[in-house]
Amino acid sequence: MSKLFIEGCHRLNGAVAVHGAKNSALPILAAALMADGVSELQNCPGLSDVDASVAILRHLGCRVEREGHRILVDNTGLSGSDIPDDLMREMRSSIVFLGAIAAKTGAAVLSFPGGCELGPRPIDLHLAALRQLGMAIEEERGQLRCRVRGRLKGCKIPLSFPSVGATENILLAAATAEGTTTILNAAREPEIEDLAAFLNSSGARIRGAGEGTVVIEGVDRLSACCHRVIPDRIETATYMAAAAVTGGSLVIKDVEPAHVATVFPAFEEMGCQIDVWKNELLVSAPARLRRVRSVRTMPYPGFPTDCQALLMAMACVADGTSVFIENIFESRYKHAGELMRLGAKIKVEGRVAVVEGVPVLSGAPVECTDLRGGAALVLAGLAAEGETSVTALHHIDRGYEAFEEALAGAGAVIRREDGTV
Ligand code: EPZ
């Protein structure tokens, strides 16, 4: 079992560079199976979730070549329409393949993605929308058996919640449907815009992506194209938090500032200075952070739920008491228990967590509970006296490429040991 060993209380200085967005690359890889020919995706991050998506594409008969952050997807050999249970379990967000596979092949069989560390993760909005488009979906024995007779038919789809995944599945299914589809209350995340940009480059006709109402005029077919994935805004916020929690000063390169500006107010309230120019940020932190009065997670452009754990790590060592309200996921405070092992003072009551900042944390062995919670534990380790060891690193490897190398390059004392047990 691999472990990270961190010796805390070293200020970060220098520079890091972010990679392409995981949550953009995943739906775009699904979209690539719909685009006839060889699509080229640039700036794809080297993550286990991307590996899982590539494995699904290959299982379906696509030829996939990877050269660093460049991925070529040739859908010519596409012949399958099922995602095996083991691949579904490896990455629950594989549900985004449903719309693409069914629209392209006329059928799809995959197992229910099930829950994860963040809670039950229902897909009712996905299934209701796809059924409105004319997809026949049978749910039996934990499997989804989907069929499209003829072509999907465009329609108006009001979403009761701006679900990112459901919006993506609708974009994929409606791109080649007959007629026009209008999504009301669509998710507005930058990753939605990026998926629409890929689809439009392959011949789709999508307007309004990134806004609450999106209009998709179905086309007959999609053709392969070349697309560069946008920078990862959550990885950007993670390195911002690393500078903040160590009282350091960090240049973060290859970012899209506009996509991460939603967290600037919280960082500034805690005493950080953020300078922006083109695709770089300079984050300068005070010797000790101030508390953040309250952080309410909301759909984009509100405060991102994926940054809640990162800000909590900062709040653990801030001066004063911070309040978090997690409005998106039912169970997204699992990292609080592990932070308390480092000496953090946190009280969780349902969707609310109250964090009373302490002057310094104390290093201890901790275990990642999920992707962003795991990143928060590393951040807390950077601010803790003594040694912190972090296990269950597969959570972190899902969403961060060369995480410890980047932190070490900016002055952190951190190393990974690939143990045998
Ligand atoms: C995406 O998950 C991201 N994952 C998540 O990032 C992110 O936290 C989330 O959006 C919110 O921004 C990927 O893009 C791969 P949702 P997704 O559908 O699509 C409920 C990370 O750290 N809901 O917007 O699953 C759901 O239970 C991951 O990279 C339904 O009730 O998010 C949740 O409470 C973690 N029914 C809320 O909506 C549905 O059919 C938000 O879910 C679908 C969702």
Short mmCIF file of C-alpha atoms and ligand atoms in Angstrom, two decimals:
data_model
loop_
_atom_site.label_atom_id
_atom_site.label_comp_id
_atom_site.label_asym_id
_atom_site.label_seq_id
_atom_site.Cartn_x
_atom_site.Cartn_y
_atom_site.Cartn_z
CA MET A 1 0.00 0.00 0.00
CA SER A 2 1.49 3.36 -1.00
CA LYS A 3 1.88 6.05 1.61
CA LEU A 4 2.69 9.74 1.56
CA PHE A 5 5.03 11.01 4.26
CA ILE A 6 4.84 14.75 4.95
CA GLU A 7 7.02 16.85 7.25
CA GLY A 8 4.87 19.91 7.88
CA CYS A 9 5.45 23.61 8.57
CA HIS A 10 7.44 24.42 5.43
CA ARG A 11 6.19 27.48 3.56
CA LEU A 12 5.52 26.86 -0.13
CA ASN A 13 7.25 29.15 -2.60
CA GLY A 14 7.95 28.92 -6.32
CA ALA A 15 5.59 27.68 -9.02
CA VAL A 16 3.34 24.79 -10.00
CA ALA A 17 1.42 24.10 -13.22
CA VAL A 18 -2.08 22.65 -13.41
CA HIS A 19 -3.26 19.99 -15.83
CA GLY A 20 -6.37 19.54 -17.92
CA ALA A 21 -9.68 19.24 -16.09
CA LYS A 22 -10.61 15.70 -15.03
CA ASN A 23 -14.32 16.57 -15.04
CA SER A 24 -14.05 17.86 -18.59
CA ALA A 25 -11.86 15.08 -20.01
CA LEU A 26 -14.22 12.32 -18.80
CA PRO A 27 -17.41 13.42 -20.64
CA ILE A 28 -15.37 14.45 -23.70
CA LEU A 29 -13.85 10.96 -23.89
CA ALA A 30 -17.40 9.61 -23.89
CA ALA A 31 -18.34 12.09 -26.63
CA ALA A 32 -15.39 10.95 -28.74
CA LEU A 33 -17.02 7.55 -29.34
CA MET A 34 -19.81 9.40 -31.17
CA ALA A 35 -17.48 11.35 -33.51
CA ASP A 36 -16.65 9.35 -36.64
CA GLY A 37 -12.93 9.03 -37.31
CA VAL A 38 -9.90 9.83 -35.16
CA SER A 39 -10.44 12.58 -32.57
CA GLU A 40 -7.45 14.20 -30.88
CA LEU A 41 -7.78 15.34 -27.27
CA GLN A 42 -5.00 17.56 -25.94
CA ASN A 43 -4.20 18.44 -22.31
CA CYS A 44 -5.81 15.28 -20.94
CA PRO A 45 -4.55 14.68 -17.38
CA GLY A 46 -2.76 11.46 -16.41
CA LEU A 47 -5.30 10.18 -13.86
CA SER A 48 -6.77 6.82 -12.97
CA ASP A 49 -10.25 8.11 -13.86
CA VAL A 50 -8.98 8.90 -17.37
CA ASP A 51 -7.41 5.41 -17.49
CA ALA A 52 -10.82 3.96 -16.62
CA SER A 53 -12.52 5.93 -19.42
CA VAL A 54 -9.89 4.77 -21.90
CA ALA A 55 -10.48 1.17 -20.77
CA ILE A 56 -14.22 1.58 -21.43
CA LEU A 57 -13.59 3.00 -24.93
CA ARG A 58 -11.28 0.10 -25.76
CA HIS A 59 -13.80 -2.39 -24.37
CA LEU A 60 -16.39 -0.90 -26.73
CA GLY A 61 -14.05 -1.45 -29.70
CA CYS A 62 -12.53 2.01 -30.12
CA ARG A 63 -8.80 2.28 -30.77
CA VAL A 64 -7.19 4.63 -28.24
CA GLU A 65 -3.59 5.85 -28.31
CA ARG A 66 -2.03 7.95 -25.54
CA GLU A 67 1.08 10.08 -25.91
CA GLY A 68 1.52 11.97 -22.65
CA HIS A 69 -1.39 14.38 -22.29
CA ARG A 70 -2.55 13.72 -25.87
CA ILE A 71 -5.17 11.04 -26.52
CA LEU A 72 -6.29 9.83 -29.96
CA VAL A 73 -9.70 8.09 -30.12
CA ASP A 74 -10.67 6.21 -33.28
CA ASN A 75 -14.31 5.10 -33.15
CA THR A 76 -14.17 3.15 -36.41
CA GLY A 77 -14.12 -0.20 -34.63
CA LEU A 78 -16.93 0.67 -32.24
CA SER A 79 -18.91 -2.56 -31.81
CA GLY A 80 -19.92 -2.88 -28.16
CA SER A 81 -22.66 -1.23 -26.16
CA ASP A 82 -22.09 -2.63 -22.68
CA ILE A 83 -19.90 -1.43 -19.80
CA PRO A 84 -18.86 -4.35 -17.57
CA ASP A 85 -19.60 -4.11 -13.86
CA ASP A 86 -15.95 -3.92 -12.84
CA LEU A 87 -15.37 -0.87 -15.02
CA MET A 88 -18.58 0.77 -13.76
CA ARG A 89 -17.49 0.20 -10.18
CA GLU A 90 -14.03 1.59 -10.88
CA MET A 91 -15.55 4.94 -11.78
CA ARG A 92 -19.18 5.76 -10.99
CA SER A 93 -19.10 8.77 -13.33
CA SER A 94 -19.03 6.23 -16.20
CA ILE A 95 -22.79 6.86 -16.21
CA VAL A 96 -21.97 9.72 -18.59
CA PHE A 97 -21.20 7.07 -21.26
CA LEU A 98 -24.86 6.02 -21.24
CA GLY A 99 -26.15 8.83 -23.43
CA ALA A 100 -23.25 8.54 -25.87
CA ILE A 101 -23.36 4.74 -26.29
CA ALA A 102 -27.15 4.53 -26.64
CA ALA A 103 -27.36 7.44 -29.08
CA LYS A 104 -24.53 6.06 -31.20
CA THR A 105 -25.28 2.30 -31.19
CA GLY A 106 -29.00 2.19 -30.35
CA ALA A 107 -28.44 0.23 -27.16
CA ALA A 108 -26.56 0.36 -23.86
CA VAL A 109 -26.18 -2.04 -20.96
CA LEU A 110 -24.47 -0.94 -17.78
CA SER A 111 -24.79 -1.56 -14.09
CA PHE A 112 -26.17 0.98 -11.69
CA PRO A 113 -23.21 3.17 -10.75
CA GLY A 114 -24.07 2.81 -7.09
CA GLY A 115 -23.05 5.19 -4.37
CA CYS A 116 -19.66 6.43 -3.39
CA GLU A 117 -17.99 8.14 -0.46
CA LEU A 118 -20.13 11.24 -0.99
CA GLY A 119 -23.44 9.52 -0.52
CA PRO A 120 -25.98 7.52 -2.58
CA ARG A 121 -25.36 9.46 -5.85
CA PRO A 122 -28.78 8.86 -7.50
CA ILE A 123 -29.19 9.03 -11.30
CA ASP A 124 -32.96 9.64 -11.46
CA LEU A 125 -32.49 12.93 -13.32
CA HIS A 126 -30.31 11.22 -15.94
CA LEU A 127 -32.84 8.42 -16.52
CA ALA A 128 -35.91 10.68 -16.58
CA ALA A 129 -34.29 12.97 -19.17
CA LEU A 130 -33.12 10.12 -21.41
CA ARG A 131 -36.60 8.56 -21.27
CA GLN A 132 -38.09 11.92 -22.29
CA LEU A 133 -35.82 11.79 -25.34
CA GLY A 134 -37.33 8.39 -26.20
CA MET A 135 -34.83 5.96 -24.71
CA ALA A 136 -36.39 2.75 -23.35
CA ILE A 137 -34.62 1.98 -20.05
CA GLU A 138 -35.27 -1.13 -17.99
CA GLU A 139 -33.83 -1.30 -14.49
CA GLU A 140 -33.43 -4.87 -13.31
CA ARG A 141 -31.06 -6.70 -10.99
CA GLY A 142 -28.81 -3.67 -10.67
CA GLN A 143 -28.51 -3.26 -14.41
CA LEU A 144 -29.70 -0.59 -16.82
CA ARG A 145 -30.77 -2.05 -20.17
CA CYS A 146 -31.36 0.76 -22.66
CA ARG A 147 -32.66 0.73 -26.20
CA VAL A 148 -33.32 3.38 -28.84
CA ARG A 149 -35.80 2.45 -31.55
CA GLY A 150 -34.94 4.60 -34.58
CA ARG A 151 -33.64 7.96 -33.40
CA LEU A 152 -34.04 9.86 -30.14
CA LYS A 153 -36.50 12.73 -30.40
CA GLY A 154 -35.62 16.22 -29.19
CA CYS A 155 -37.86 17.78 -26.52
CA LYS A 156 -37.93 20.30 -23.67
CA ILE A 157 -36.26 18.97 -20.50
CA PRO A 158 -36.65 20.98 -17.28
CA LEU A 159 -34.16 19.77 -14.64
CA SER A 160 -35.35 19.99 -11.03
CA PHE A 161 -31.69 20.36 -10.04
CA PRO A 162 -28.82 21.63 -12.27
CA SER A 163 -27.10 18.25 -12.23
CA VAL A 164 -23.71 18.28 -13.97
CA GLY A 165 -23.87 14.63 -15.03
CA ALA A 166 -27.49 14.76 -16.14
CA THR A 167 -26.79 17.88 -18.22
CA GLU A 168 -23.84 16.09 -19.85
CA ASN A 169 -25.87 12.97 -20.60
CA ILE A 170 -28.58 15.09 -22.24
CA LEU A 171 -26.04 17.00 -24.36
CA LEU A 172 -24.55 13.71 -25.56
CA ALA A 173 -27.90 12.04 -26.30
CA ALA A 174 -29.54 15.10 -27.88
CA ALA A 175 -26.60 16.02 -30.14
CA THR A 176 -27.74 13.54 -32.81
CA ALA A 177 -31.44 13.34 -31.88
CA GLU A 178 -34.17 14.30 -34.34
CA GLY A 179 -35.27 17.89 -33.76
CA THR A 180 -34.47 20.36 -31.02
CA THR A 181 -33.85 19.75 -27.33
CA THR A 182 -34.03 22.54 -24.77
CA ILE A 183 -32.58 21.99 -21.32
CA LEU A 184 -34.02 24.26 -18.62
CA ASN A 185 -32.07 24.74 -15.38
CA ALA A 186 -28.97 23.17 -16.93
CA ALA A 187 -25.71 22.94 -14.98
CA ARG A 188 -23.49 25.92 -15.80
CA GLU A 189 -20.07 24.52 -14.87
CA PRO A 190 -17.15 25.33 -17.23
CA GLU A 191 -16.87 21.60 -17.95
CA ILE A 192 -20.34 21.75 -19.53
CA GLU A 193 -19.13 24.52 -21.85
CA ASP A 194 -16.04 22.49 -22.70
CA LEU A 195 -18.09 19.39 -23.58
CA ALA A 196 -20.36 21.53 -25.78
CA ALA A 197 -17.30 23.05 -27.45
CA PHE A 198 -16.00 19.58 -28.32
CA LEU A 199 -19.41 18.49 -29.62
CA ASN A 200 -19.80 21.67 -31.71
CA SER A 201 -16.31 21.12 -33.15
CA SER A 202 -17.49 17.67 -34.20
CA GLY A 203 -20.54 19.12 -35.96
CA ALA A 204 -23.16 19.44 -33.22
CA ARG A 205 -25.31 22.57 -32.95
CA ILE A 206 -25.45 23.55 -29.29
CA ARG A 207 -26.21 27.06 -28.04
CA GLY A 208 -26.17 28.47 -24.51
CA ALA A 209 -23.84 25.95 -22.83
CA GLY A 210 -22.67 27.48 -19.55
CA GLU A 211 -26.01 29.22 -19.06
CA GLY A 212 -29.22 27.96 -17.48
CA THR A 213 -30.97 27.28 -20.79
CA VAL A 214 -29.20 25.20 -23.44
CA VAL A 215 -30.59 24.53 -26.94
CA ILE A 216 -29.39 21.53 -28.95
CA GLU A 217 -30.46 21.18 -32.60
CA GLY A 218 -29.93 17.53 -33.46
CA VAL A 219 -27.67 16.70 -36.43
CA ASP A 220 -27.32 13.45 -38.39
CA ARG A 221 -23.76 12.62 -37.43
CA LEU A 222 -20.68 13.86 -35.61
CA SER A 223 -17.18 13.83 -37.11
CA ALA A 224 -13.83 13.52 -35.37
CA CYS A 225 -12.14 16.75 -34.34
CA CYS A 226 -9.22 18.13 -32.32
CA HIS A 227 -9.89 19.68 -28.90
CA ARG A 228 -7.84 21.01 -26.01
CA VAL A 229 -9.29 20.32 -22.55
CA ILE A 230 -9.67 23.36 -20.27
CA PRO A 231 -7.49 23.70 -17.15
CA ASP A 232 -8.63 21.99 -13.97
CA ARG A 233 -10.20 24.63 -11.72
CA ILE A 234 -10.33 22.32 -8.69
CA GLU A 235 -6.65 21.39 -9.03
CA THR A 236 -5.98 25.15 -9.27
CA ALA A 237 -7.89 25.78 -6.04
CA THR A 238 -5.99 22.92 -4.40
CA TYR A 239 -2.62 24.56 -5.06
CA MET A 240 -4.04 27.91 -3.95
CA ALA A 241 -5.02 26.24 -0.67
CA ALA A 242 -1.53 24.69 -0.36
CA ALA A 243 0.02 28.16 -0.49
CA ALA A 244 -2.58 29.50 1.92
CA VAL A 245 -2.29 26.77 4.54
CA THR A 246 1.54 27.04 4.69
CA GLY A 247 1.68 30.86 4.77
CA GLY A 248 3.51 30.69 1.47
CA SER A 249 3.55 32.43 -1.88
CA LEU A 250 2.92 30.35 -5.03
CA VAL A 251 2.67 31.01 -8.76
CA ILE A 252 0.10 28.69 -10.35
CA LYS A 253 0.52 28.36 -14.11
CA ASP A 254 -1.66 27.20 -17.03
CA VAL A 255 -4.89 28.18 -15.23
CA GLU A 256 -8.14 29.73 -16.41
CA PRO A 257 -8.64 32.44 -13.72
CA ALA A 258 -12.29 33.06 -14.68
CA HIS A 259 -13.18 29.44 -13.85
CA VAL A 260 -11.74 29.59 -10.34
CA ALA A 261 -12.74 33.17 -9.44
CA THR A 262 -15.70 31.73 -7.51
CA VAL A 263 -13.35 30.85 -4.65
CA PHE A 264 -11.35 34.12 -4.62
CA PRO A 265 -13.67 35.88 -2.08
CA ALA A 266 -13.19 33.11 0.51
CA PHE A 267 -9.40 33.12 0.08
CA GLU A 268 -9.33 36.93 0.34
CA GLU A 269 -11.56 36.91 3.42
CA MET A 270 -9.01 34.54 5.01
CA GLY A 271 -6.24 37.03 4.31
CA CYS A 272 -4.76 35.80 1.02
CA GLN A 273 -3.77 38.14 -1.80
CA ILE A 274 -4.46 36.85 -5.31
CA ASP A 275 -2.81 38.49 -8.32
CA VAL A 276 -4.07 37.43 -11.74
CA TRP A 277 -2.48 37.83 -15.13
CA LYS A 278 -3.42 35.91 -18.31
CA ASN A 279 -3.23 32.23 -17.37
CA GLU A 280 -1.30 32.57 -14.11
CA LEU A 281 -2.18 33.29 -10.48
CA LEU A 282 0.08 34.46 -7.67
CA VAL A 283 -1.31 33.52 -4.27
CA SER A 284 0.36 35.18 -1.27
CA ALA A 285 -0.77 34.06 2.19
CA PRO A 286 -0.44 35.72 5.61
CA ALA A 287 1.62 34.04 8.35
CA ARG A 288 -1.72 32.98 9.85
CA LEU A 289 -5.04 32.81 8.02
CA ARG A 290 -8.18 34.48 9.32
CA ARG A 291 -11.37 32.45 9.60
CA VAL A 292 -13.92 32.45 6.80
CA ARG A 293 -17.32 33.50 8.17
CA SER A 294 -19.31 30.95 6.16
CA VAL A 295 -18.85 28.78 3.08
CA ARG A 296 -22.07 27.58 1.40
CA THR A 297 -21.53 25.14 -1.46
CA MET A 298 -23.78 25.79 -4.47
CA PRO A 299 -24.01 24.85 -8.15
CA TYR A 300 -21.69 26.89 -10.39
CA PRO A 301 -21.10 29.84 -10.28
CA GLY A 302 -21.57 29.42 -6.54
CA PHE A 303 -18.85 28.08 -4.25
CA PRO A 304 -17.85 24.63 -5.62
CA THR A 305 -18.57 21.62 -3.41
CA ASP A 306 -15.26 20.13 -4.60
CA CYS A 307 -13.43 22.98 -2.80
CA GLN A 308 -15.23 22.58 0.52
CA ALA A 309 -12.70 20.15 1.97
CA LEU A 310 -9.81 22.29 0.73
CA LEU A 311 -11.12 25.40 2.51
CA MET A 312 -11.82 23.28 5.62
CA ALA A 313 -8.14 22.33 5.79
CA MET A 314 -7.30 26.04 5.71
CA ALA A 315 -9.95 26.84 8.35
CA CYS A 316 -8.42 24.24 10.72
CA VAL A 317 -5.40 26.50 11.29
CA ALA A 318 -7.10 29.89 10.83
CA ASP A 319 -7.62 32.44 13.60
CA GLY A 320 -11.29 32.17 14.57
CA THR A 321 -14.27 29.94 13.80
CA SER A 322 -15.47 29.10 10.28
CA VAL A 323 -18.84 27.63 9.28
CA PHE A 324 -19.42 25.32 6.29
CA ILE A 325 -22.79 24.42 4.78
CA GLU A 326 -22.60 21.54 2.27
CA ASN A 327 -25.68 21.91 0.07
CA ILE A 328 -24.73 19.58 -2.79
CA PHE A 329 -23.86 16.16 -1.38
CA GLU A 330 -25.40 14.35 1.55
CA SER A 331 -22.24 13.03 3.08
CA ARG A 332 -19.26 15.15 2.21
CA TYR A 333 -17.63 15.65 5.61
CA LYS A 334 -15.89 12.27 5.92
CA HIS A 335 -12.54 14.08 5.89
CA ALA A 336 -13.48 15.92 9.14
CA GLY A 337 -12.80 12.83 11.27
CA GLU A 338 -9.34 12.42 9.77
CA LEU A 339 -8.58 16.14 10.18
CA MET A 340 -9.47 15.80 13.86
CA ARG A 341 -6.76 13.13 14.17
CA LEU A 342 -4.35 15.96 13.30
CA GLY A 343 -5.75 18.08 16.13
CA ALA A 344 -8.42 20.00 14.23
CA LYS A 345 -11.48 21.16 16.17
CA ILE A 346 -14.50 20.39 14.00
CA LYS A 347 -18.16 19.84 14.88
CA VAL A 348 -20.35 18.31 12.18
CA GLU A 349 -24.15 18.51 12.41
CA GLY A 350 -25.79 17.21 9.23
CA ARG A 351 -24.96 19.59 6.39
CA VAL A 352 -23.22 22.06 8.71
CA ALA A 353 -19.63 21.86 9.94
CA VAL A 354 -18.18 24.33 12.45
CA VAL A 355 -14.38 24.61 12.49
CA GLU A 356 -12.59 26.33 15.38
CA GLY A 357 -9.11 27.22 14.14
CA VAL A 358 -6.10 26.08 16.18
CA PRO A 359 -2.60 27.68 16.06
CA VAL A 360 -0.99 24.53 14.65
CA LEU A 361 -1.91 20.92 13.85
CA SER A 362 0.11 17.88 14.94
CA GLY A 363 1.25 15.28 12.43
CA ALA A 364 -0.38 11.82 12.60
CA PRO A 365 -1.29 8.85 10.37
CA VAL A 366 -4.47 9.61 8.38
CA GLU A 367 -6.43 7.82 5.64
CA CYS A 368 -8.04 9.38 2.58
CA THR A 369 -11.83 9.05 2.53
CA ASP A 370 -12.48 10.40 -0.98
CA LEU A 371 -10.75 12.43 -3.69
CA ARG A 372 -11.01 16.00 -2.41
CA GLY A 373 -11.06 14.92 1.23
CA GLY A 374 -7.76 13.17 0.58
CA ALA A 375 -6.28 16.32 -0.92
CA ALA A 376 -7.44 18.20 2.19
CA LEU A 377 -5.54 15.76 4.41
CA VAL A 378 -2.34 16.41 2.44
CA LEU A 379 -2.89 20.16 2.82
CA ALA A 380 -3.42 19.76 6.57
CA GLY A 381 -0.25 17.65 6.75
CA LEU A 382 1.66 20.53 5.15
CA ALA A 383 0.51 22.73 8.07
CA ALA A 384 1.10 20.18 10.84
CA GLU A 385 4.09 19.97 13.16
CA GLY A 386 6.02 16.72 12.75
CA GLU A 387 5.28 13.89 10.34
CA THR A 388 1.93 13.06 8.77
CA SER A 389 1.45 9.83 6.82
CA VAL A 390 -1.41 9.53 4.33
CA THR A 391 -2.81 6.21 3.05
CA ALA A 392 -5.55 5.13 0.60
CA LEU A 393 -3.85 7.23 -2.06
CA HIS A 394 -5.96 5.69 -4.86
CA HIS A 395 -8.52 8.36 -4.00
CA ILE A 396 -6.00 11.13 -4.71
CA ASP A 397 -4.65 9.44 -7.85
CA ARG A 398 -8.15 9.64 -9.35
CA GLY A 399 -7.94 13.44 -9.61
CA TYR A 400 -4.37 14.69 -9.17
CA GLU A 401 -1.42 14.06 -11.48
CA ALA A 402 2.06 14.21 -9.91
CA PHE A 403 0.59 15.84 -6.81
CA GLU A 404 3.45 15.23 -4.41
CA GLU A 405 6.07 16.06 -7.06
CA ALA A 406 4.47 19.46 -7.64
CA LEU A 407 4.26 20.20 -3.91
CA ALA A 408 7.87 19.09 -3.33
CA GLY A 409 8.97 21.31 -6.23
CA ALA A 410 7.47 24.26 -4.35
CA GLY A 411 9.26 23.50 -1.09
CA ALA A 412 7.09 20.91 0.65
CA VAL A 413 8.89 18.03 2.37
CA ILE A 414 6.78 15.18 1.01
CA ARG A 415 7.54 11.76 -0.47
CA ARG A 416 5.59 8.71 -1.60
CA GLU A 417 6.68 5.23 -0.55
CA ASP A 418 5.18 2.35 -2.49
CA GLY A 419 4.97 -0.19 0.29
CA THR A 420 4.55 -3.88 -0.23
CA VAL A 421 1.62 -4.29 2.15
C1 EPZ B 1 -19.97 16.17 -10.90
O1 EPZ B 1 -20.58 15.07 -10.25
C2 EPZ B 1 -18.48 16.05 -10.60
N1 EPZ B 1 -17.98 14.78 -11.14
C3 EPZ B 1 -18.25 16.10 -9.10
O2 EPZ B 1 -16.84 16.08 -8.90
C4 EPZ B 1 -18.81 17.41 -8.55
O3 EPZ B 1 -18.66 17.41 -7.15
C5 EPZ B 1 -20.28 17.53 -8.93
O4 EPZ B 1 -20.43 17.41 -10.36
C6 EPZ B 1 -20.88 18.85 -8.49
O5 EPZ B 1 -20.18 19.90 -9.08
C7 EPZ B 1 -17.68 14.70 -12.45
O6 EPZ B 1 -17.87 15.63 -13.21
C8 EPZ B 1 -17.10 13.39 -12.93
P1 EPZ B 1 -24.39 16.30 -9.92
P2 EPZ B 1 -22.12 14.70 -10.60
O7 EPZ B 1 -25.11 15.41 -10.85
O8 EPZ B 1 -22.36 14.90 -12.05
C9 EPZ B 1 -27.87 14.95 -7.01
C10 EPZ B 1 -14.82 15.38 -8.05
O9 EPZ B 1 -14.40 15.63 -6.93
N2 EPZ B 1 -28.39 14.20 -8.17
O10 EPZ B 1 -24.34 17.76 -10.21
O11 EPZ B 1 -22.43 13.38 -10.01
C11 EPZ B 1 -26.62 14.29 -6.45
O12 EPZ B 1 -26.97 13.26 -5.55
C12 EPZ B 1 -16.25 14.96 -8.23
O13 EPZ B 1 -14.16 15.54 -9.10
C13 EPZ B 1 -29.65 13.62 -8.08
O14 EPZ B 1 -30.34 13.71 -7.07
O15 EPZ B 1 -22.86 15.84 -9.77
C14 EPZ B 1 -25.92 15.41 -5.75
O16 EPZ B 1 -26.50 15.59 -4.48
C15 EPZ B 1 -16.91 14.60 -6.92
N3 EPZ B 1 -30.10 12.90 -9.15
C16 EPZ B 1 -26.27 16.62 -6.62
O17 EPZ B 1 -27.40 16.24 -7.41
C17 EPZ B 1 -29.37 12.76 -10.29
O18 EPZ B 1 -29.85 12.11 -11.25
C18 EPZ B 1 -25.14 17.04 -7.54
O19 EPZ B 1 -24.93 16.01 -8.45
C19 EPZ B 1 -28.10 13.37 -10.35
C20 EPZ B 1 -27.63 14.09 -9.28
#
